[in-house]
Amino acid sequence: MKKIKKIGRDAQLKISSLRELITFLWKQKLWWMIPMVTILVFFGIFLIAAQGTSIIHFIYPLF
């Protein structure tokens, strides 16, 4: 149970960091960078998910 709570806190921290980054970009009038940051975040999630061997067979045809 403690491990689940720790994972939840870690995920919440990452989401709040992402929210803080987007808020910073918006306030500094760098709103045009938000799509680029979003794509980089999704690409990072994609790479983490691709480390599993079962998903590699589905990723291969994309490239």
Short mmCIF file of C-alpha atoms in Angstrom, two decimals:
data_model
loop_
_atom_site.label_atom_id
_atom_site.label_comp_id
_atom_site.label_asym_id
_atom_site.label_seq_id
_atom_site.Cartn_x
_atom_site.Cartn_y
_atom_site.Cartn_z
CA MET A 1 0.00 0.00 0.00
CA LYS A 2 2.86 2.39 0.80
CA LYS A 3 4.39 1.72 -2.60
CA ILE A 4 1.14 2.66 -4.34
CA LYS A 5 0.98 5.93 -2.41
CA LYS A 6 4.60 6.67 -3.33
CA ILE A 7 3.89 6.05 -7.01
CA GLY A 8 0.87 8.37 -6.79
CA ARG A 9 2.95 11.12 -5.17
CA ASP A 10 5.67 10.74 -7.81
CA ALA A 11 3.13 10.98 -10.63
CA GLN A 12 1.51 13.99 -9.01
CA LEU A 13 4.92 15.69 -8.71
CA LYS A 14 5.66 15.08 -12.40
CA ILE A 15 2.26 16.44 -13.44
CA SER A 16 2.71 19.54 -11.29
CA SER A 17 6.17 20.08 -12.80
CA LEU A 18 4.70 19.89 -16.29
CA ARG A 19 1.92 22.29 -15.30
CA GLU A 20 4.50 24.71 -13.89
CA LEU A 21 6.53 24.54 -17.12
CA ILE A 22 3.48 25.29 -19.27
CA THR A 23 2.48 28.16 -16.97
CA PHE A 24 6.00 29.60 -17.22
CA LEU A 25 5.98 29.38 -21.02
CA TRP A 26 2.56 31.05 -21.18
CA LYS A 27 3.51 33.93 -18.86
CA GLN A 28 6.78 34.58 -20.68
CA LYS A 29 4.90 34.82 -24.00
CA LEU A 30 6.53 31.61 -25.19
CA TRP A 31 3.15 30.02 -25.86
CA TRP A 32 4.36 28.95 -29.30
CA MET A 33 6.71 26.46 -27.58
CA ILE A 34 3.88 24.61 -25.81
CA PRO A 35 3.13 22.26 -28.76
CA MET A 36 6.84 21.42 -29.06
CA VAL A 37 7.11 20.63 -25.34
CA THR A 38 3.93 18.54 -25.53
CA ILE A 39 5.30 16.49 -28.43
CA LEU A 40 8.58 15.95 -26.57
CA VAL A 41 6.70 14.76 -23.47
CA PHE A 42 4.60 12.32 -25.53
CA PHE A 43 7.74 11.09 -27.30
CA GLY A 44 9.36 10.49 -23.90
CA ILE A 45 6.33 8.54 -22.72
CA PHE A 46 6.44 6.58 -25.98
CA LEU A 47 10.10 5.69 -25.43
CA ILE A 48 9.44 4.55 -21.88
CA ALA A 49 6.52 2.42 -23.07
CA ALA A 50 8.66 0.99 -25.88
CA GLN A 51 11.09 -0.54 -23.40
CA GLY A 52 8.64 -3.36 -22.84
CA THR A 53 9.28 -6.22 -25.23
CA SER A 54 5.63 -6.92 -26.00
CA ILE A 55 4.98 -3.50 -27.51
CA ILE A 56 7.99 -3.55 -29.84
CA HIS A 57 6.14 -5.71 -32.38
CA PHE A 58 3.48 -3.02 -32.73
CA ILE A 59 5.96 -0.12 -32.94
CA TYR A 60 8.15 -1.65 -35.66
CA PRO A 61 5.62 -1.15 -38.51
CA LEU A 62 5.33 2.56 -37.66
CA PHE A 63 8.90 3.22 -38.77
#
